[in-house]
PDB file of C-alpha atoms in Angstrom:
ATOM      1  CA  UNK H   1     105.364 111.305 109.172  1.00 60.00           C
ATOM      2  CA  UNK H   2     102.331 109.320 107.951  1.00 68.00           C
ATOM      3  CA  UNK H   3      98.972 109.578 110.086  1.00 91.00           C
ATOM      4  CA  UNK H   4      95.373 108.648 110.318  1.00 95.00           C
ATOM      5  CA  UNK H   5      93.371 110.895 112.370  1.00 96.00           C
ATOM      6  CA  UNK H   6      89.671 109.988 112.942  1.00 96.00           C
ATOM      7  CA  UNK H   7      88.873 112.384 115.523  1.00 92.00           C
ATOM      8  CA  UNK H   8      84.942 110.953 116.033  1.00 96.00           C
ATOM      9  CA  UNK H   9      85.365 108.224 118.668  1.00 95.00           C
ATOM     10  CA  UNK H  10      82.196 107.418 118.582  1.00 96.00           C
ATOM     11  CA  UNK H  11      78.989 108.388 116.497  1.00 97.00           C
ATOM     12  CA  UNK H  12      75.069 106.975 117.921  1.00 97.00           C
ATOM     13  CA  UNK H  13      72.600 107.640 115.133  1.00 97.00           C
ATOM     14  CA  UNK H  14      68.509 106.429 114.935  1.00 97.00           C
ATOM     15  CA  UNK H  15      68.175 104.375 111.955  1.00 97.00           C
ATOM     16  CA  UNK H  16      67.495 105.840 108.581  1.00 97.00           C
ATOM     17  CA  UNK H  17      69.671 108.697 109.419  1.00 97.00           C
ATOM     18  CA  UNK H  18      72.814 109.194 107.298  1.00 97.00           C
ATOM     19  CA  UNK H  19      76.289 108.801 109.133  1.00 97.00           C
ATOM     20  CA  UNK H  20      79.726 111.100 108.016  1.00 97.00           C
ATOM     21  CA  UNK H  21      82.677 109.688 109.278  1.00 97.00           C
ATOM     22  CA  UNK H  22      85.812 111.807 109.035  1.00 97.00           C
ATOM     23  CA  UNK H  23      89.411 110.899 108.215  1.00 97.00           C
ATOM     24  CA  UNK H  24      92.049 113.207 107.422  1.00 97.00           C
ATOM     25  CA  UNK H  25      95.620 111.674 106.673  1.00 96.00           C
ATOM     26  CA  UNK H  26      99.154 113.076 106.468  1.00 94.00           C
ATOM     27  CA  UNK H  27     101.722 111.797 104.174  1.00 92.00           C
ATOM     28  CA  UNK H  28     104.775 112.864 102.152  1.00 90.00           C
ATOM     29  CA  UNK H  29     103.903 110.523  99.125  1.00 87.00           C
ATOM     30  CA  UNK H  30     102.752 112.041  95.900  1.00 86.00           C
ATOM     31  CA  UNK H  31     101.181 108.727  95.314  1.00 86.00           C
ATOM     32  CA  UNK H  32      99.343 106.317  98.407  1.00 89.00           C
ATOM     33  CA  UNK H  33      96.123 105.066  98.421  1.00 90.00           C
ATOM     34  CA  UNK H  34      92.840 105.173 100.738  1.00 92.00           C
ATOM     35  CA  UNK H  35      90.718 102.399 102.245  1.00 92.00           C
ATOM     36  CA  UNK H  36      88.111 102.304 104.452  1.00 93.00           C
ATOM     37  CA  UNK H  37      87.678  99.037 106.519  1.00 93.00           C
ATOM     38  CA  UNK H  38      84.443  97.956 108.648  1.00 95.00           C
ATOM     39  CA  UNK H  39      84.959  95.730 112.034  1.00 95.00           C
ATOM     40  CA  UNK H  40      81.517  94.198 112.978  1.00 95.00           C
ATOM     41  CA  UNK H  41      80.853  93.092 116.398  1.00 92.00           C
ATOM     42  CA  UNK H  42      82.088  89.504 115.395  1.00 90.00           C
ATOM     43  CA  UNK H  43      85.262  91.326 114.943  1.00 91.00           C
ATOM     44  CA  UNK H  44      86.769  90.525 111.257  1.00 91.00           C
ATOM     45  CA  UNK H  45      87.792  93.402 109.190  1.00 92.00           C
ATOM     46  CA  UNK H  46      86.178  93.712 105.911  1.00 90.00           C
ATOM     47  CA  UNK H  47      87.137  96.007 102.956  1.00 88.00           C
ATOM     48  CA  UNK H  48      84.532  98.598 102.140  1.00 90.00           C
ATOM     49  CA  UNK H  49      86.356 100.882  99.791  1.00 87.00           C
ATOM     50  CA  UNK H  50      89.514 102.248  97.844  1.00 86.00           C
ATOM     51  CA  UNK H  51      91.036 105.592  96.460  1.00 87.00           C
ATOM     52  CA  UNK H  52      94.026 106.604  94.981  1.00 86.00           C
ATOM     53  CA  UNK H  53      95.899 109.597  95.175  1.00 86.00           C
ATOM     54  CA  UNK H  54      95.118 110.613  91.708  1.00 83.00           C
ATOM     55  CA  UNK H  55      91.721 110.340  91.597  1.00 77.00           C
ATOM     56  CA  UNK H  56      89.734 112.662  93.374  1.00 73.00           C
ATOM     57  CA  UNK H  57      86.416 111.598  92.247  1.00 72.00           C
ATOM     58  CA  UNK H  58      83.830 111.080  94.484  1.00 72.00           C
ATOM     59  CA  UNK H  59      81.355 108.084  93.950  1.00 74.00           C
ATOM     60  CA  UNK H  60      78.481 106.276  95.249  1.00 75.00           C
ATOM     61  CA  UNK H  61      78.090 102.547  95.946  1.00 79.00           C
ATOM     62  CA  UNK H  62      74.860 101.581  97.293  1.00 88.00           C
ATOM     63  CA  UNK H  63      74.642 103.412 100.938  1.00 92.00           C
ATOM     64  CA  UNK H  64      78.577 104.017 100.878  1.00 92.00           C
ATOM     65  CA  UNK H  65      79.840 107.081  99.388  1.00 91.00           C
ATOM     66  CA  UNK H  66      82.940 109.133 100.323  1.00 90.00           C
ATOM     67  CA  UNK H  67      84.236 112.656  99.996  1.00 91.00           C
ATOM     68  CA  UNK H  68      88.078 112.262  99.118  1.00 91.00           C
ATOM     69  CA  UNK H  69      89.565 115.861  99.287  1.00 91.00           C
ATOM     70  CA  UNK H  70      93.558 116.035  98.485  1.00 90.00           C
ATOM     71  CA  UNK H  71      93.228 119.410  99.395  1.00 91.00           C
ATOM     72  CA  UNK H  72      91.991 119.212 102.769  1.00 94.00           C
ATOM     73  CA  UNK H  73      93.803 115.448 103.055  1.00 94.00           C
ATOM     74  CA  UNK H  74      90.408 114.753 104.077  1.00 95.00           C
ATOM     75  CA  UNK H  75      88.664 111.353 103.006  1.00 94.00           C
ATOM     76  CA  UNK H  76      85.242 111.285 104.627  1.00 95.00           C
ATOM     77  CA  UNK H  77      82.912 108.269 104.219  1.00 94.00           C
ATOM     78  CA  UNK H  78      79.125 108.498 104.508  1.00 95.00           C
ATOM     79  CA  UNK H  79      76.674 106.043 105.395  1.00 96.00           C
ATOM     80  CA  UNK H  80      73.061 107.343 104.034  1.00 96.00           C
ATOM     81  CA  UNK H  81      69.837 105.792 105.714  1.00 97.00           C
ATOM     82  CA  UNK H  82      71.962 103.769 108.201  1.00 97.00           C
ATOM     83  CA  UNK H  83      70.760 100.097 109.306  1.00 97.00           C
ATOM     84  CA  UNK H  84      71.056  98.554 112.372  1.00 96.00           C
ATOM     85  CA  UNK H  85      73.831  95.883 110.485  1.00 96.00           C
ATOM     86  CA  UNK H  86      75.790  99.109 109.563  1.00 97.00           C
ATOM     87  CA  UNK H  87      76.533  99.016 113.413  1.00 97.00           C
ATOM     88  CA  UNK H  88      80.454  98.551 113.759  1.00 97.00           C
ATOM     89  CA  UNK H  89      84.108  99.950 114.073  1.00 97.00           C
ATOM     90  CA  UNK H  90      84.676 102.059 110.902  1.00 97.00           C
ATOM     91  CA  UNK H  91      88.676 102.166 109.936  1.00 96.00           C
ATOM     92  CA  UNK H  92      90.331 104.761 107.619  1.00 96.00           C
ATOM     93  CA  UNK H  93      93.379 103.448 106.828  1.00 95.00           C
ATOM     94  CA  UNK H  94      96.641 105.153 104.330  1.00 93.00           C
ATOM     95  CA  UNK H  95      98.330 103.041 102.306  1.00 90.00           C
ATOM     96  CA  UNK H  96     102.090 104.319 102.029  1.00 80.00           C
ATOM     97  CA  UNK H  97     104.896 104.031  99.271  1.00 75.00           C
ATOM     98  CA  UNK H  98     106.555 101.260 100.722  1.00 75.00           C
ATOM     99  CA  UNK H  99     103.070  99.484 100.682  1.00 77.00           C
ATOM    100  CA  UNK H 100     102.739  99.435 104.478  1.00 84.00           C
ATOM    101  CA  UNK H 101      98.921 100.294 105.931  1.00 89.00           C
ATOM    102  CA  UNK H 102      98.565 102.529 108.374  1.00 92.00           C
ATOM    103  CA  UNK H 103      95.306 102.808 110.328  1.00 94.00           C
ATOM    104  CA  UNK H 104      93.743 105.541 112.396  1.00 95.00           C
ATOM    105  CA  UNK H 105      92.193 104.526 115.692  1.00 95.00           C
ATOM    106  CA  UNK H 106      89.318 103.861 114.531  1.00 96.00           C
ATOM    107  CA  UNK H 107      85.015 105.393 114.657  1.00 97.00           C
ATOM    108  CA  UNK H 108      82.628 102.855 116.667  1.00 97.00           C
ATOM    109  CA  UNK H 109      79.291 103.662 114.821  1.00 98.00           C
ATOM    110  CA  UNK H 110      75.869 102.411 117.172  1.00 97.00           C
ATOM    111  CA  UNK H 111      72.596 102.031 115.005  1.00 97.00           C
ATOM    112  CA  UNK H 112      69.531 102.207 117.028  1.00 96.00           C
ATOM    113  CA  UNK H 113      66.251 100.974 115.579  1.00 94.00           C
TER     114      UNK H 113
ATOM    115  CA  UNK F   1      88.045  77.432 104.012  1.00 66.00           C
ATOM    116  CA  UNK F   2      89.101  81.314 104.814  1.00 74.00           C
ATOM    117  CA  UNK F   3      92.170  82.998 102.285  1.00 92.00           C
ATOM    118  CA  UNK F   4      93.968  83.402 105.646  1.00 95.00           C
ATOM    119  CA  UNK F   5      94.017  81.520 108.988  1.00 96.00           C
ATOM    120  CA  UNK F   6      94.627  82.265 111.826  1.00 97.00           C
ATOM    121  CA  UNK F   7      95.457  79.674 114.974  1.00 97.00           C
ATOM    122  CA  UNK F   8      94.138  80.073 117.821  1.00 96.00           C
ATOM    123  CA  UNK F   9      91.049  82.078 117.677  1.00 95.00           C
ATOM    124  CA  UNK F  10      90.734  82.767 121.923  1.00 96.00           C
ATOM    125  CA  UNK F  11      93.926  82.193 124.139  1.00 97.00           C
ATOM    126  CA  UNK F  12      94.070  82.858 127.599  1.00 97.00           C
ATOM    127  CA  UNK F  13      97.800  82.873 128.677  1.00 96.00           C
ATOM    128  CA  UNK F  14      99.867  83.697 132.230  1.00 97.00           C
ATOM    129  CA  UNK F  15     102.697  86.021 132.582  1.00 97.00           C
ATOM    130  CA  UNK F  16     105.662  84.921 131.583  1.00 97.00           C
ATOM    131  CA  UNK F  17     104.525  81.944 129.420  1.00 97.00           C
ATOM    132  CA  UNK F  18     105.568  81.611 125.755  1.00 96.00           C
ATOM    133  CA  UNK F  19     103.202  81.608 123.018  1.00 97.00           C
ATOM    134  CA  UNK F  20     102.706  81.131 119.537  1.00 98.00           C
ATOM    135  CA  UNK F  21     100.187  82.374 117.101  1.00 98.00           C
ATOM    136  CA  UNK F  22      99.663  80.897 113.889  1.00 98.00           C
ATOM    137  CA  UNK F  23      98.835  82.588 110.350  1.00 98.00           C
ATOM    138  CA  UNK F  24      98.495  80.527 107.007  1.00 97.00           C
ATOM    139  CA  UNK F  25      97.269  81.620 103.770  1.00 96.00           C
ATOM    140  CA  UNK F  26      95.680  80.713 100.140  1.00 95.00           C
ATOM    141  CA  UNK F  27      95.948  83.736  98.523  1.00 90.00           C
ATOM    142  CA  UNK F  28      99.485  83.154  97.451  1.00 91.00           C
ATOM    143  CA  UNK F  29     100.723  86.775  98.363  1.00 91.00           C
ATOM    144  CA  UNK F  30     103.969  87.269  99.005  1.00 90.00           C
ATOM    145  CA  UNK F  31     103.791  89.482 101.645  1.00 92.00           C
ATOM    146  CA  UNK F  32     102.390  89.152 105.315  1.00 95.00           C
ATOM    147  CA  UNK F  33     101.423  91.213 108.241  1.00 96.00           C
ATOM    148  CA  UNK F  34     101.450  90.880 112.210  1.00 97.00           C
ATOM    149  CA  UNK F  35      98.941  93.866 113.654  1.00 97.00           C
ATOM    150  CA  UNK F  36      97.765  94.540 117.071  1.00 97.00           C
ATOM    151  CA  UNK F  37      94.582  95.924 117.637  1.00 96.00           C
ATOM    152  CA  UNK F  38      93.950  97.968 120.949  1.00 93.00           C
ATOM    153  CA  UNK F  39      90.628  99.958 121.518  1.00 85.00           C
ATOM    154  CA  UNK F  40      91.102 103.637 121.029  1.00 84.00           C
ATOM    155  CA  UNK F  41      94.767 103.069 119.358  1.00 87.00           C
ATOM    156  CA  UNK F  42      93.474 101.734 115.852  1.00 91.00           C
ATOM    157  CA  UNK F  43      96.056  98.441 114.453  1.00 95.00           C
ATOM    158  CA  UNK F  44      99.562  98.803 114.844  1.00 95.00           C
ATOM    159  CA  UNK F  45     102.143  96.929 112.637  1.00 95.00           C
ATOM    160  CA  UNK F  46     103.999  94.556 114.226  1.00 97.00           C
ATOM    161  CA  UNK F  47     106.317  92.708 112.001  1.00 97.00           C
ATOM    162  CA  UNK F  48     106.040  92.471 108.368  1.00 95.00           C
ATOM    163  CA  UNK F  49     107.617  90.057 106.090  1.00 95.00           C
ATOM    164  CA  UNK F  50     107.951  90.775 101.821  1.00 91.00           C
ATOM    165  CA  UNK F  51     108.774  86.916 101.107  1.00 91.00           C
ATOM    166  CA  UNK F  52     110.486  84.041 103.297  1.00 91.00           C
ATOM    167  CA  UNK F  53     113.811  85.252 103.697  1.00 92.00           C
ATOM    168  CA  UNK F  54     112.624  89.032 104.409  1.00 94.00           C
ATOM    169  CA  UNK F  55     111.782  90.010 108.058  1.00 96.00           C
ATOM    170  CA  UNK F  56     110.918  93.881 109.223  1.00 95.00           C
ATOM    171  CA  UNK F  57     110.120  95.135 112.513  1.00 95.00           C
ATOM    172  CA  UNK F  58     106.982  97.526 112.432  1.00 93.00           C
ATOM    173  CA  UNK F  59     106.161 100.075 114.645  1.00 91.00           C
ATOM    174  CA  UNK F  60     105.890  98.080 118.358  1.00 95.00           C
ATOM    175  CA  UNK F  61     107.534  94.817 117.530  1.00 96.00           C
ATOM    176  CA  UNK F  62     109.363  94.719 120.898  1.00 95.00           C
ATOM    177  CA  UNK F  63     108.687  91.825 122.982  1.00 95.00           C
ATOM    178  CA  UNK F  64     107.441  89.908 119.759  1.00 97.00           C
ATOM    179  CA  UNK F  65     109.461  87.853 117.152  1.00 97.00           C
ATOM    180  CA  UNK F  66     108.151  86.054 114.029  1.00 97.00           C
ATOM    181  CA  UNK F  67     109.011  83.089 111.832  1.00 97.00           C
ATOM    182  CA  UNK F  68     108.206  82.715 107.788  1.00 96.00           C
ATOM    183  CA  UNK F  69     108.594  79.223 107.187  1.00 92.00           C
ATOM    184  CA  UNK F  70     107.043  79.254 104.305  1.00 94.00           C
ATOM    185  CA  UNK F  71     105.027  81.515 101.890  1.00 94.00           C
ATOM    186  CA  UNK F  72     101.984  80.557 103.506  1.00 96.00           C
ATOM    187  CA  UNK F  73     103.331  80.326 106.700  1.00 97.00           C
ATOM    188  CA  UNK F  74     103.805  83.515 109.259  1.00 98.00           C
ATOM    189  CA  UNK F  75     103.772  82.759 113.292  1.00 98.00           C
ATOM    190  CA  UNK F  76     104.346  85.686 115.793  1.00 98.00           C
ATOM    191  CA  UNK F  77     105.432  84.155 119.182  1.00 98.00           C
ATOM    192  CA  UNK F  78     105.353  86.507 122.574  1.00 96.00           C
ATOM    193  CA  UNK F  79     108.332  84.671 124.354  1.00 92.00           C
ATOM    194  CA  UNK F  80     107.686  85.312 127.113  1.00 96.00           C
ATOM    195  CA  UNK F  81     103.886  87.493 127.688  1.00 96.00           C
ATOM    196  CA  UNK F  82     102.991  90.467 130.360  1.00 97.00           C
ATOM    197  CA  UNK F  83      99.330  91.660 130.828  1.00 96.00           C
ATOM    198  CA  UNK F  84      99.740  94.391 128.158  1.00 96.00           C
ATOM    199  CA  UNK F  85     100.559  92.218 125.611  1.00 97.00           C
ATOM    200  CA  UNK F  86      96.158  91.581 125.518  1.00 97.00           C
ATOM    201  CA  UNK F  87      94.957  92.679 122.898  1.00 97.00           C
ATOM    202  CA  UNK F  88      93.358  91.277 119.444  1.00 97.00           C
ATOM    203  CA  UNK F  89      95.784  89.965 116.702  1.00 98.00           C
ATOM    204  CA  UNK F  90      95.413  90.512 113.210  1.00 97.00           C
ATOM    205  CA  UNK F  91      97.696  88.306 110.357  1.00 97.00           C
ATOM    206  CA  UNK F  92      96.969  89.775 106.962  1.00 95.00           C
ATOM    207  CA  UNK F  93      98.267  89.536 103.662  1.00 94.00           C
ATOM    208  CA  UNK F  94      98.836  91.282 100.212  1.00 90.00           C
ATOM    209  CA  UNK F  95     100.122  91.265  96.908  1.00 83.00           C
ATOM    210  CA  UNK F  96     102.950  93.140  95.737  1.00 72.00           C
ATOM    211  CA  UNK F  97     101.669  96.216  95.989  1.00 66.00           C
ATOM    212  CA  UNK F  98      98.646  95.588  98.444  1.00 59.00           C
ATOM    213  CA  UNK F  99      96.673  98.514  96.183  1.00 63.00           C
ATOM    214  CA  UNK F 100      93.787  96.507  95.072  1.00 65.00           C
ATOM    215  CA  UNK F 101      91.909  95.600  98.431  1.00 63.00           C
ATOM    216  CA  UNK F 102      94.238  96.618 100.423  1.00 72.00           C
ATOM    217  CA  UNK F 103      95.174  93.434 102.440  1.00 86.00           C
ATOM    218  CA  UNK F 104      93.611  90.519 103.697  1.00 90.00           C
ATOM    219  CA  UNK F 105      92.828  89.816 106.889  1.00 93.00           C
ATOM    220  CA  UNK F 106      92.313  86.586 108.911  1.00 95.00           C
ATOM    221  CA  UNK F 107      89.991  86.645 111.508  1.00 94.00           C
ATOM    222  CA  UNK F 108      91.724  87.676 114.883  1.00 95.00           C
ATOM    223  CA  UNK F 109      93.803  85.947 117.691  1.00 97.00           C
ATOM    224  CA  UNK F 110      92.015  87.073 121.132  1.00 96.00           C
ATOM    225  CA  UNK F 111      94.635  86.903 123.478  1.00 97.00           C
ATOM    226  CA  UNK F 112      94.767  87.566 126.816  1.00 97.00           C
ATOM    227  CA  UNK F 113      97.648  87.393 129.008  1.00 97.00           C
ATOM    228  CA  UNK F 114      96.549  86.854 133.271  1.00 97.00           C
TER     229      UNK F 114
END
């Protein structure tokens, strides 16, 4: 079966702090792919970030960075020195074989200034 | 404008009405996406389509049907709506392989069915 587990439902932080968010996926694919997916309180979903099964090298982008651990099927995002703006619905989401998304239920992160 | 569109953007509905929401896109991507989003349950696939003569139930897609009447064109219609049918409705898109970006998504139907 494929799954998306995000077990934090919901994460309040004080701003500057960093923020972890935790996805762990299961799949029988050798090869999927990874995406994380932000829902601001005007409610569009934008794309944040990508990884592929292959590469488990972790990277930075500005305030984003994630953890991807194929061991673990773990795929943690982290927000460092959060802003109020950062305030939303986070999404981990597993991209399958037969190129259908998947989505876990979803982390509402709350910024306070 | 926005790569995909969704029509309407707010609906308020009664039991037992028929409705019809609308999804059109510019990205030229073949294949299109029907999600419901419910808090606490994440999006759920609906109906899925690969090009205009391809049509695939997802993982709820009972009480829903869809039409592809074009590339660009995707409409899911509740024929006849019930209260737990509210939720937020998500058309997306992607290209053959959807690995890039993933897909893209229009902006939301907010439906609500009284």
């Amino acid at each position: 079966a494929q799954k998306v587990t995000q077990a934090q439902t919901e994460i309040s932080v004080v701003e500057k702090e960093d923020v972890t968010l935790d996805c762990v996926y299961e799949t029988r694919d050798t090869t999927y792919y990874l995406f994380w997916y932000k829902q601001p309180p005007s409610g569009e979903l934008v794309f944040l970030i990508r990884r592929n099964s292959f590469d488990e090298q972790n990277e930075i982008s500005g305030r984003y960075s994630w953890n991807f651990q194929k061991s673990t099927s773990s795929f943690n995002f982290t927000i460092t020195a959060s802003q109020v703006v950062d305030s939303a619905v986070y999404f981990c989401a597993l991209l399958h074989n037969d190129y259908k998304l998947s989505f876990g239920a979803g982390t509402t992160v709350t910024v306070r200034a | 404008d926005a790569d995909v569109t969704q029509t309407p953007r707010n609906r308020i509905t009664k039991t037992g009405k028929r409705i019809m929401l609308e999804c059109s896109q510019t990205k030229g991507h073949d294949r299109m996406y029907w999600y419901r989003q419910d808090p606490g349950l994440g999006l759920r696939l609906i109906y899925y389509s690969f090009d205009v003569k391809d049509i695939n139930k997802g993982e709820i897609s009972d009480g829903y049907s869809v039409s592809r009447q074009a590339q660009a064109k995707f409409s899911l219609s509740l024929e006849s709506a019930i209260p737990n049918q509210t939720a937020l409705y998500f058309c997306a898109t992607s290209d053959s392989t959807g690995t890039n970006y993933g897909y893209t998504f229009g902006s939301g139907t907010r439906l609500t069915v009284v």
